[in-house]
mmCIF file of C-alpha atoms and ligand atoms in Angstrom:
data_model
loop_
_atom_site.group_PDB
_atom_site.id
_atom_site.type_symbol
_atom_site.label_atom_id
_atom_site.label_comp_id
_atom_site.label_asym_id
_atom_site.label_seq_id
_atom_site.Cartn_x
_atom_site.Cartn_y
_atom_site.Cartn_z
ATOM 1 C CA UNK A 1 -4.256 -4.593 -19.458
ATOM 2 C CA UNK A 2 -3.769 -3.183 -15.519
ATOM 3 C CA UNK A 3 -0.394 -3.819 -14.734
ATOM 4 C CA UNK A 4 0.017 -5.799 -11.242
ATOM 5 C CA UNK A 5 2.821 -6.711 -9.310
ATOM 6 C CA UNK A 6 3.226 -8.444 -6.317
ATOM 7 C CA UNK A 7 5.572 -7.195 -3.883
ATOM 8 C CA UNK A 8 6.120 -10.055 -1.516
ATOM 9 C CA UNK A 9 8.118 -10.382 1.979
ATOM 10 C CA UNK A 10 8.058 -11.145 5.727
ATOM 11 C CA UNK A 11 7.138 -7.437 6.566
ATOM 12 C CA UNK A 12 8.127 -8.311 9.863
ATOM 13 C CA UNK A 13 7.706 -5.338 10.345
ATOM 14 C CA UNK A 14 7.343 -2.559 7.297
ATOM 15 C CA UNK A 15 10.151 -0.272 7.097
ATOM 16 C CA UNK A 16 10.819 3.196 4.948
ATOM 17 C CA UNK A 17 12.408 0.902 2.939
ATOM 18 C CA UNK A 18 9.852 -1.426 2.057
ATOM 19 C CA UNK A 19 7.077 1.746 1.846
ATOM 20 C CA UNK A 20 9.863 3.367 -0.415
ATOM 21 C CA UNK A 21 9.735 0.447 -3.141
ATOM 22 C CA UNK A 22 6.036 0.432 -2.732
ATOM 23 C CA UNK A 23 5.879 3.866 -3.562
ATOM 24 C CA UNK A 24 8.342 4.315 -6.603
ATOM 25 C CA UNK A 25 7.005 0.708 -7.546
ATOM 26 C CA UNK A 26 3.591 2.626 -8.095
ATOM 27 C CA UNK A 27 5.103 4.906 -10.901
ATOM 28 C CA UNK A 28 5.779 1.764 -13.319
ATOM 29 C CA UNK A 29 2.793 -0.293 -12.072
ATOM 30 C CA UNK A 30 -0.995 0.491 -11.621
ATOM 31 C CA UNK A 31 -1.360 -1.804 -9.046
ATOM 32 C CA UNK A 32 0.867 -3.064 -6.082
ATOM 33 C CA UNK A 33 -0.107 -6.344 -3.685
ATOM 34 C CA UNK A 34 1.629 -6.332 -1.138
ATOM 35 C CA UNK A 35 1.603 -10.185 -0.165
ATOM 36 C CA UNK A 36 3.060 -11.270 3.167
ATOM 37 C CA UNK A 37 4.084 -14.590 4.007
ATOM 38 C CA UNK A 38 1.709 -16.412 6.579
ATOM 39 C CA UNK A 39 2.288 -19.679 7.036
ATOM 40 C CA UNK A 40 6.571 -20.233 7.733
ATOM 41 C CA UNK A 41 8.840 -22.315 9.317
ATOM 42 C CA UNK A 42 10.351 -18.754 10.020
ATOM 43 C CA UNK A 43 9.430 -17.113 13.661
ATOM 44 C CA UNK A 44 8.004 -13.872 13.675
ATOM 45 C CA UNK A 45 7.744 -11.079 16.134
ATOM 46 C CA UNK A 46 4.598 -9.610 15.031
ATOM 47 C CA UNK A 47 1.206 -11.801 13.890
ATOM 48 C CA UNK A 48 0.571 -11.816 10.938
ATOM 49 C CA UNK A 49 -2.889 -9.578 11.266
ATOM 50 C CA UNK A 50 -0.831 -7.048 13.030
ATOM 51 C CA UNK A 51 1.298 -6.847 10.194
ATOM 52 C CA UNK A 52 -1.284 -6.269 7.681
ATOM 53 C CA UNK A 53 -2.994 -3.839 9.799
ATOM 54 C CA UNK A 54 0.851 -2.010 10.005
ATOM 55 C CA UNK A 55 0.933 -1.917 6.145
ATOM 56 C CA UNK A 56 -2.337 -1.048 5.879
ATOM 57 C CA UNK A 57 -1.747 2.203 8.030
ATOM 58 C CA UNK A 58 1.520 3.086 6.507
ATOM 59 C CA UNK A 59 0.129 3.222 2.979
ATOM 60 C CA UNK A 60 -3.567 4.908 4.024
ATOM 61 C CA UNK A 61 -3.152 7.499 1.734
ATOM 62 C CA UNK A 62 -1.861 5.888 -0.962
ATOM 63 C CA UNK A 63 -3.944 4.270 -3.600
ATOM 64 C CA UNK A 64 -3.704 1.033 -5.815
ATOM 65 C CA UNK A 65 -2.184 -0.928 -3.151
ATOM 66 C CA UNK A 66 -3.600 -4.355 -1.718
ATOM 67 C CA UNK A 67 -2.404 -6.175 1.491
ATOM 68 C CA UNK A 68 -2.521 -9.792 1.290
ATOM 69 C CA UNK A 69 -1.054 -12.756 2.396
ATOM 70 C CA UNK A 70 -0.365 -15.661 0.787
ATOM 71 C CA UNK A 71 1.359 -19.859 1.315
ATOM 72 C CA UNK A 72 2.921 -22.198 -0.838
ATOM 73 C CA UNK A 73 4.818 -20.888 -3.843
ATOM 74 C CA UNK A 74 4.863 -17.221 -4.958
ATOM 75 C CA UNK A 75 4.338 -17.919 -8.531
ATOM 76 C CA UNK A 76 1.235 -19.909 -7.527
ATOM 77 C CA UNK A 77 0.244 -16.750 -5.930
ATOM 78 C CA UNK A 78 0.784 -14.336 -8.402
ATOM 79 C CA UNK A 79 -1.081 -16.285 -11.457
ATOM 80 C CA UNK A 80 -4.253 -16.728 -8.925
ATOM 81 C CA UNK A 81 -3.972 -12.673 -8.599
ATOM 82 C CA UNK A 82 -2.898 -12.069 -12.254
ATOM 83 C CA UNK A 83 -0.033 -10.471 -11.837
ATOM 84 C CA UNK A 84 2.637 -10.812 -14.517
ATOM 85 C CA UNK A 85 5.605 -9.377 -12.430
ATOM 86 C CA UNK A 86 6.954 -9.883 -8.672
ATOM 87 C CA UNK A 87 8.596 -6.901 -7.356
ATOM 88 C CA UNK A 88 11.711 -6.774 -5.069
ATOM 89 C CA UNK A 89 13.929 -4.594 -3.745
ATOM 90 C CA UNK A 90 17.715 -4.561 -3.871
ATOM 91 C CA UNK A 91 19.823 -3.490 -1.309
ATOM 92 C CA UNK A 92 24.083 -4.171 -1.113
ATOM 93 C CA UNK A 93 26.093 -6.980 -2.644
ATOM 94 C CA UNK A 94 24.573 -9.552 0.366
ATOM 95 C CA UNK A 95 21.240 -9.084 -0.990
ATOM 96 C CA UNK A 96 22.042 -10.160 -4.759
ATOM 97 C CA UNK A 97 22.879 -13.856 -3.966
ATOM 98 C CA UNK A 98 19.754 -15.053 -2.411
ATOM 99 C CA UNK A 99 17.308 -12.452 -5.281
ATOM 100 C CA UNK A 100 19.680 -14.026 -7.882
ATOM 101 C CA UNK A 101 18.496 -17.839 -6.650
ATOM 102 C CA UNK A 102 14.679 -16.870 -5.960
ATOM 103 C CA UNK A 103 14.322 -14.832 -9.047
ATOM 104 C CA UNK A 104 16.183 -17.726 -10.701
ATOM 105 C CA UNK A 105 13.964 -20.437 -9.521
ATOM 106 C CA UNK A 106 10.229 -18.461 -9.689
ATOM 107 C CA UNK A 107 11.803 -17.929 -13.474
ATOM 108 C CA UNK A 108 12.331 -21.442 -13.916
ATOM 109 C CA UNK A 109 8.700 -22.532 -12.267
ATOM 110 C CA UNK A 110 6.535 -19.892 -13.966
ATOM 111 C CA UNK A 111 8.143 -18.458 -16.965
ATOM 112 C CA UNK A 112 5.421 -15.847 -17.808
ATOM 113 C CA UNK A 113 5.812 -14.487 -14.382
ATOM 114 C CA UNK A 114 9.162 -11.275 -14.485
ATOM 115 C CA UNK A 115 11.065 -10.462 -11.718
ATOM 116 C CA UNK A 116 11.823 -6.522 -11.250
ATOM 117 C CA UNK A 117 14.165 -5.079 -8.877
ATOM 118 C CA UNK A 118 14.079 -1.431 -7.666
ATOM 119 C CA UNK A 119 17.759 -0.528 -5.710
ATOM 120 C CA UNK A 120 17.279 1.315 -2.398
ATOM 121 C CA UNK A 121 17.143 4.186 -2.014
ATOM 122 C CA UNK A 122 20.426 5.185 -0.882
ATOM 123 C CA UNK A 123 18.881 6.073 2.602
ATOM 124 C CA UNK A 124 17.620 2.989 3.586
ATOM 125 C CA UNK A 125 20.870 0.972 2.091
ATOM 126 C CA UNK A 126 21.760 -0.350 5.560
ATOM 127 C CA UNK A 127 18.186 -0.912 7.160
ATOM 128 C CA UNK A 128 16.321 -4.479 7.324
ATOM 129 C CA UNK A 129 14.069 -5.111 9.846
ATOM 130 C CA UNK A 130 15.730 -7.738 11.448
ATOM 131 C CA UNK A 131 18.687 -4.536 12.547
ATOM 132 C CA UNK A 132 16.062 -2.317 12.996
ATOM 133 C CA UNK A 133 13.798 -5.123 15.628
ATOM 134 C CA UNK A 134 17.476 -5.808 17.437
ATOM 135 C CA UNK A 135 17.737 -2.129 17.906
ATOM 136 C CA UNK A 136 14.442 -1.395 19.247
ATOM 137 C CA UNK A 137 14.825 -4.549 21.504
ATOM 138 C CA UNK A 138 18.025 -3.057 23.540
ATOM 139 C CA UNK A 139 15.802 0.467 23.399
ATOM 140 C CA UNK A 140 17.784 2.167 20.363
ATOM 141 C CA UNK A 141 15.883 5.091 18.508
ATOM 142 C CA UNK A 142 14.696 3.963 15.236
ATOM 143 C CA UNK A 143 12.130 6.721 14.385
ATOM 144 C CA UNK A 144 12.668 7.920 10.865
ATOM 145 C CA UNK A 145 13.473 4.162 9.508
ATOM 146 C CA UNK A 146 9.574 3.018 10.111
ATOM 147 C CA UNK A 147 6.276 4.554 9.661
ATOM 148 C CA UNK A 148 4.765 5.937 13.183
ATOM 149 C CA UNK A 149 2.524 3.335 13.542
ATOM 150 C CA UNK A 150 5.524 0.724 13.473
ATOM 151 C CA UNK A 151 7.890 2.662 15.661
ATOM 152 C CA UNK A 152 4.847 2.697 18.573
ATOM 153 C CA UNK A 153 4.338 -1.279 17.867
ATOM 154 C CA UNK A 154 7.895 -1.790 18.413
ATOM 155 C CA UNK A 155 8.166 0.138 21.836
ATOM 156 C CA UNK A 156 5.194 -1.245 23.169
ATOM 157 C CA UNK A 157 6.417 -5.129 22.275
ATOM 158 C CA UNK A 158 9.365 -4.446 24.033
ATOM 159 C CA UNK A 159 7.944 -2.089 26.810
ATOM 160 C CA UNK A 160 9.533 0.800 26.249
ATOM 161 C CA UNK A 161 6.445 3.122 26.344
HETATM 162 O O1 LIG B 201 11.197 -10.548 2.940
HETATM 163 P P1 LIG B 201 11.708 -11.941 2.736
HETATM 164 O O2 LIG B 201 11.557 -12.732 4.000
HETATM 165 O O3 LIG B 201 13.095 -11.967 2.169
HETATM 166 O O4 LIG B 201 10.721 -12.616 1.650
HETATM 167 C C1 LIG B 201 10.973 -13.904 1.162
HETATM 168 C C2 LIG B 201 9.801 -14.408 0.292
HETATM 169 C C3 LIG B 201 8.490 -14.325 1.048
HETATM 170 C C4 LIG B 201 9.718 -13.559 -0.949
HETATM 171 C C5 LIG B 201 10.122 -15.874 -0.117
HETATM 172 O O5 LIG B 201 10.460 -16.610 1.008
HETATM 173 C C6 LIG B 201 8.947 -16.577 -0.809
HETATM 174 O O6 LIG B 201 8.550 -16.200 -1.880
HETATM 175 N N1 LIG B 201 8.403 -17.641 -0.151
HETATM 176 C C7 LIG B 201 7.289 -18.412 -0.647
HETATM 177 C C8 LIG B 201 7.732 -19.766 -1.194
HETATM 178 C C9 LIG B 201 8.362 -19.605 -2.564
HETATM 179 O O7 LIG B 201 7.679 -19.423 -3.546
HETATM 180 N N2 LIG B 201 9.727 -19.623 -2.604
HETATM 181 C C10 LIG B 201 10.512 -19.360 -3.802
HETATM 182 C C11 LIG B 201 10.605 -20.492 -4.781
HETATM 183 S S1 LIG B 201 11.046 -22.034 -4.082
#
């Protein structure tokens, strides 16, 4: 049986921290879908096709991975693409409330379906994109905490070329 997860977020956009979970992800899994969220009440800065095409890039090299997107409930999601465990990544204390409830309450809907969490890498224990969009907003350097292609996206959205 292949082993698939789905690693599921925003992405808005892909950092080194979401590219590192991928990537050690891959060593306990044979296959990683990386599912973004499409339809939200949630505004994003980036479409979703540009933040596929973003993923895509940052993990050309890398094999097993799939880029999807997805609506309506994870679980849902996961059973249509036959994958027994969702994969998240932990960061500090503020994370563990909110994975607590949502690992709680996919549990509760889909019981077949595991939750795994991989803890940052120490690195990337204080980046999120949210800090890392306000930075590159007011014009701070963020190169190092996103792939390339994500660290040119984010200049040219906020014209900083
Ligand atoms: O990166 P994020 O924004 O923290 O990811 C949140 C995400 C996409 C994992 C979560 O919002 C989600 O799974 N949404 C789909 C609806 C759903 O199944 N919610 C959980 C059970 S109610």
């Amino acid at each position: 049986m292949q082993r698939v997860a789905v690693y599921p977020g925003s992405f808005d956009p892909i950092t080194n921290g979401h590219v590192d979970i991928v990537e050690r992800g891959l060593k306990l899994f044979d296959k990683i879908i990386v599912a973004i969220l499409h339809n939200s009440s949630k505004e994003f800065l980036f479409p979703v096709e540009e933040r596929i095409e973003m993923i895509e890039t940052s993990f050309k090299n890398i094999p097993n991975i799939e880029v999807d997107t997805f609506d309506g409930l994870l679980v849902d999601y996961a059973k249509k693409k036959n994958a027994q465990t969702i994969l998240r990544g932990m960061r500090a204390v503020s994370d563990f409330e909110y994975e607590f409830q949502l690992a709680l309450m996919n549990r509760r809907l889909a019981r077949e379906i595991q939750t795994v969490f991989l803890m940052t890498g120490l690195r990337w224990i204080f980046t999120s994109s949210s800090i890392i969009k306000e930075a590159a907003r007011y014009g701070g350097n963020i190169e190092g905490m996103v792939p390339p292609v994500v660290n040119k996206r984010l200049k040219e959205k906020f014209g900083k070329n």
